[in-house]
Amino acid sequence: MIQHLSFEYEVYTSSDQLSKEDAFLLQQARSITAQSYAPYSKFHVGAAALLTNGEIITGTNQENASYPVAICAERVLLSALSSRFPGAAVTTMAISFHNQKNNKSRHPISPCGMCRQALVEHQFHFGQTIRLILSGQEGEVYLIKDASSLLPLGFSAEDMQ
Ligand code: THU
């Protein structure tokens, strides 16, 4: 027997096609890339999330001379969230980036595997689906309705029952 897994995502040619709320969140992610600490990779990632309490929280990647110590923007955001707004959950997260070679990044990036796992844990913890808005500093935008669709057959607390 062969099983097939597939998922759908929406593609927009620019942020102009998003709702006002989504476009604003993406703008926050795009601009917060300036606060990333990425002297080693020079790959500056920014994340901005709308929470169930209506607040917006941001995060940027934080690197370290001891490379494995680095933390991605998405997980910096999730850690800050639990101390600043305990009990609030992410409803939508926008992720953007820029790098030195290509300050005008034009294509979306997608969360790394470790961040996908962290996003799924957050969804499980709060029973709240996370929408993702992915885009560079300009150009195409991907909209993913459920972050867990990026981690098919992922491991979660349910597997430990
Ligand atoms: N990075 C993120 O912050 N988020 C991702 O989803 C992918 C990668 C960071 C980690 C590292 O500081 C730099 O980008 C290059 O991998």
mmCIF file of C-alpha atoms and ligand atoms in Angstrom:
data_model
loop_
_atom_site.group_PDB
_atom_site.id
_atom_site.type_symbol
_atom_site.label_atom_id
_atom_site.label_comp_id
_atom_site.label_asym_id
_atom_site.label_seq_id
_atom_site.Cartn_x
_atom_site.Cartn_y
_atom_site.Cartn_z
ATOM 1 C CA MET A 1 0.000 0.000 0.000
ATOM 2 C CA ILE A 2 1.278 3.489 -0.810
ATOM 3 C CA GLN A 3 0.072 6.556 1.096
ATOM 4 C CA HIS A 4 0.323 10.039 -0.364
ATOM 5 C CA LEU A 5 0.579 13.216 1.671
ATOM 6 C CA SER A 6 0.091 16.610 0.097
ATOM 7 C CA PHE A 7 -0.674 20.103 1.277
ATOM 8 C CA GLU A 8 -1.872 23.309 -0.274
ATOM 9 C CA TYR A 9 -0.511 26.799 0.139
ATOM 10 C CA GLU A 10 -1.528 30.074 -1.363
ATOM 11 C CA VAL A 11 0.887 32.080 -3.511
ATOM 12 C CA TYR A 12 0.567 35.841 -3.941
ATOM 13 C CA THR A 13 2.702 37.908 -6.265
ATOM 14 C CA SER A 14 3.135 40.641 -3.678
ATOM 15 C CA SER A 15 2.076 41.735 -0.200
ATOM 16 C CA ASP A 16 -0.373 44.165 -1.843
ATOM 17 C CA GLN A 17 -2.670 41.183 -2.348
ATOM 18 C CA LEU A 18 -2.817 40.336 1.363
ATOM 19 C CA SER A 19 -5.407 41.529 3.855
ATOM 20 C CA LYS A 20 -4.416 44.706 5.717
ATOM 21 C CA GLU A 21 -3.726 42.708 8.886
ATOM 22 C CA ASP A 22 -1.495 40.139 7.119
ATOM 23 C CA ALA A 23 0.342 42.841 5.148
ATOM 24 C CA PHE A 24 1.040 44.729 8.384
ATOM 25 C CA LEU A 25 2.409 41.616 10.091
ATOM 26 C CA LEU A 26 4.652 40.840 7.117
ATOM 27 C CA GLN A 27 5.898 44.423 7.166
ATOM 28 C CA GLN A 28 6.846 43.964 10.832
ATOM 29 C CA ALA A 29 8.777 40.775 9.992
ATOM 30 C CA ARG A 30 10.537 42.473 7.083
ATOM 31 C CA SER A 31 11.661 45.451 9.114
ATOM 32 C CA ILE A 32 12.692 43.545 12.265
ATOM 33 C CA THR A 33 15.335 41.688 10.188
ATOM 34 C CA ALA A 34 17.438 44.803 10.818
ATOM 35 C CA GLN A 35 17.692 43.779 14.491
ATOM 36 C CA SER A 36 18.965 40.266 13.809
ATOM 37 C CA TYR A 37 22.394 39.348 15.202
ATOM 38 C CA ALA A 38 23.915 37.318 12.381
ATOM 39 C CA PRO A 39 27.590 38.304 12.038
ATOM 40 C CA TYR A 40 28.569 34.771 10.957
ATOM 41 C CA SER A 41 26.002 33.763 8.349
ATOM 42 C CA LYS A 42 25.017 37.343 7.475
ATOM 43 C CA PHE A 43 21.568 35.850 6.931
ATOM 44 C CA HIS A 44 19.173 38.059 8.852
ATOM 45 C CA VAL A 45 15.808 36.518 9.687
ATOM 46 C CA GLY A 46 12.830 38.308 11.225
ATOM 47 C CA ALA A 47 9.574 36.888 12.547
ATOM 48 C CA ALA A 48 6.465 38.724 13.709
ATOM 49 C CA ALA A 49 3.448 37.034 15.249
ATOM 50 C CA LEU A 50 -0.099 38.060 15.954
ATOM 51 C CA LEU A 51 -1.294 36.590 19.253
ATOM 52 C CA THR A 52 -4.686 35.497 20.523
ATOM 53 C CA ASN A 53 -4.642 38.523 22.868
ATOM 54 C CA GLY A 54 -4.262 40.904 19.893
ATOM 55 C CA GLU A 55 -0.627 41.753 20.655
ATOM 56 C CA ILE A 56 2.177 41.470 18.099
ATOM 57 C CA ILE A 57 5.536 40.045 19.139
ATOM 58 C CA THR A 58 8.734 39.833 17.089
ATOM 59 C CA GLY A 59 11.923 37.772 17.053
ATOM 60 C CA THR A 60 15.200 37.718 15.134
ATOM 61 C CA ASN A 61 17.928 35.108 14.786
ATOM 62 C CA GLN A 62 20.712 35.360 17.351
ATOM 63 C CA GLU A 63 24.033 33.794 16.397
ATOM 64 C CA ASN A 64 27.080 32.916 18.448
ATOM 65 C CA ALA A 65 30.810 32.382 17.893
ATOM 66 C CA SER A 66 30.038 28.852 19.041
ATOM 67 C CA TYR A 67 27.842 28.200 16.020
ATOM 68 C CA PRO A 68 25.423 25.595 17.427
ATOM 69 C CA VAL A 69 24.389 28.082 20.124
ATOM 70 C CA ALA A 70 22.553 30.160 17.490
ATOM 71 C CA ILE A 71 18.782 30.412 17.768
ATOM 72 C CA CYS A 72 16.446 30.980 14.832
ATOM 73 C CA ALA A 73 14.126 33.970 14.729
ATOM 74 C CA GLU A 74 11.026 31.791 15.086
ATOM 75 C CA ARG A 75 12.204 30.145 18.316
ATOM 76 C CA VAL A 76 13.471 33.439 19.742
ATOM 77 C CA LEU A 77 9.935 34.727 19.183
ATOM 78 C CA LEU A 78 8.280 31.714 20.815
ATOM 79 C CA SER A 79 10.574 31.944 23.864
ATOM 80 C CA ALA A 80 9.959 35.682 24.274
ATOM 81 C CA LEU A 81 6.230 35.077 23.950
ATOM 82 C CA SER A 82 6.054 32.704 26.893
ATOM 83 C CA SER A 83 7.696 35.237 29.191
ATOM 84 C CA ARG A 84 6.035 38.429 27.896
ATOM 85 C CA PHE A 85 2.514 37.100 27.322
ATOM 86 C CA PRO A 86 2.128 33.793 29.176
ATOM 87 C CA GLY A 87 -1.072 32.067 28.118
ATOM 88 C CA ALA A 88 -1.273 33.819 24.741
ATOM 89 C CA ALA A 89 -0.898 31.758 21.577
ATOM 90 C CA VAL A 90 0.283 32.592 18.083
ATOM 91 C CA THR A 91 -2.447 32.778 15.458
ATOM 92 C CA THR A 92 -0.311 33.992 12.521
ATOM 93 C CA MET A 93 3.459 34.235 12.113
ATOM 94 C CA ALA A 94 5.152 36.169 9.306
ATOM 95 C CA ILE A 95 8.771 35.319 8.454
ATOM 96 C CA SER A 96 11.154 37.317 6.277
ATOM 97 C CA PHE A 97 14.889 37.765 5.786
ATOM 98 C CA HIS A 98 17.629 39.665 4.073
ATOM 99 C CA ASN A 99 21.279 38.901 3.493
ATOM 100 C CA GLN A 100 24.247 41.022 2.551
ATOM 101 C CA LYS A 101 24.531 39.745 -0.985
ATOM 102 C CA ASN A 102 20.883 40.255 -1.703
ATOM 103 C CA ASN A 103 19.497 43.023 0.425
ATOM 104 C CA LYS A 104 16.360 42.928 -1.673
ATOM 105 C CA SER A 105 15.463 39.302 -1.049
ATOM 106 C CA ARG A 106 12.673 38.304 -3.409
ATOM 107 C CA HIS A 107 11.770 34.753 -2.527
ATOM 108 C CA PRO A 108 10.083 33.295 0.555
ATOM 109 C CA ILE A 109 12.003 31.173 3.065
ATOM 110 C CA SER A 110 10.415 28.448 5.101
ATOM 111 C CA PRO A 111 11.149 27.552 8.753
ATOM 112 C CA CYS A 112 13.963 25.055 9.412
ATOM 113 C CA GLY A 113 13.159 21.588 10.733
ATOM 114 C CA MET A 114 13.818 22.460 14.366
ATOM 115 C CA CYS A 115 11.513 25.487 14.148
ATOM 116 C CA ARG A 116 8.803 23.388 12.497
ATOM 117 C CA GLN A 117 8.980 21.065 15.490
ATOM 118 C CA ALA A 118 8.756 24.054 17.877
ATOM 119 C CA LEU A 119 5.784 25.499 15.979
ATOM 120 C CA VAL A 120 3.938 22.173 16.113
ATOM 121 C CA GLU A 121 4.587 21.931 19.861
ATOM 122 C CA HIS A 122 3.148 25.433 20.304
ATOM 123 C CA GLN A 123 0.055 24.444 18.314
ATOM 124 C CA PHE A 124 -0.368 21.314 20.428
ATOM 125 C CA HIS A 125 0.169 23.197 23.707
ATOM 126 C CA PHE A 126 -2.440 25.866 22.964
ATOM 127 C CA GLY A 127 -4.778 23.956 20.648
ATOM 128 C CA GLN A 128 -4.344 26.828 18.213
ATOM 129 C CA THR A 129 -3.459 26.506 14.531
ATOM 130 C CA ILE A 130 -0.654 28.797 13.346
ATOM 131 C CA ARG A 131 -0.936 30.430 9.927
ATOM 132 C CA LEU A 132 2.400 31.228 8.269
ATOM 133 C CA ILE A 133 3.140 34.148 5.950
ATOM 134 C CA LEU A 134 6.483 33.645 4.184
ATOM 135 C CA SER A 135 8.211 36.226 2.019
ATOM 136 C CA GLY A 136 11.495 37.994 1.319
ATOM 137 C CA GLN A 137 11.768 41.779 1.546
ATOM 138 C CA GLU A 138 9.600 41.981 -1.550
ATOM 139 C CA GLY A 139 7.955 39.794 -4.140
ATOM 140 C CA GLU A 140 6.090 36.521 -3.761
ATOM 141 C CA VAL A 141 4.279 35.638 -0.572
ATOM 142 C CA TYR A 142 3.342 32.115 0.520
ATOM 143 C CA LEU A 143 0.433 31.657 2.891
ATOM 144 C CA ILE A 144 0.261 28.356 4.759
ATOM 145 C CA LYS A 145 -2.897 27.801 6.787
ATOM 146 C CA ASP A 146 -1.502 25.287 9.285
ATOM 147 C CA ALA A 147 2.178 25.146 10.307
ATOM 148 C CA SER A 148 1.886 21.419 11.033
ATOM 149 C CA SER A 149 1.414 20.776 7.308
ATOM 150 C CA LEU A 150 5.164 21.516 7.013
ATOM 151 C CA LEU A 151 5.948 18.569 9.282
ATOM 152 C CA PRO A 152 4.148 15.523 7.914
ATOM 153 C CA LEU A 153 4.392 12.431 10.121
ATOM 154 C CA GLY A 154 6.016 14.596 12.783
ATOM 155 C CA PHE A 155 6.605 13.412 16.324
ATOM 156 C CA SER A 156 4.388 14.953 18.986
ATOM 157 C CA ALA A 157 3.184 14.413 22.551
ATOM 158 C CA GLU A 158 0.305 12.352 21.133
ATOM 159 C CA ASP A 159 2.835 9.692 20.140
ATOM 160 C CA MET A 160 3.872 9.338 23.781
ATOM 161 C CA GLN A 161 0.423 8.389 25.067
HETATM 162 N N1 THU B 1 17.480 30.881 10.492
HETATM 163 C C1 THU B 1 16.361 31.362 11.108
HETATM 164 O O1 THU B 1 16.435 32.268 11.943
HETATM 165 N N2 THU B 1 15.164 30.813 10.776
HETATM 166 C C2 THU B 1 14.998 29.839 9.838
HETATM 167 O O2 THU B 1 13.883 29.353 9.673
HETATM 168 C C3 THU B 1 16.137 29.388 9.034
HETATM 169 C C4 THU B 1 17.474 29.804 9.528
HETATM 170 C C5 THU B 1 18.770 31.474 10.841
HETATM 171 C C6 THU B 1 19.695 30.568 11.610
HETATM 172 C C7 THU B 1 21.041 31.167 11.267
HETATM 173 O O3 THU B 1 21.290 32.244 12.167
HETATM 174 C C8 THU B 1 20.866 31.758 9.881
HETATM 175 O O4 THU B 1 19.459 31.837 9.660
HETATM 176 C C9 THU B 1 21.488 30.932 8.778
HETATM 177 O O5 THU B 1 21.101 29.601 8.860
#
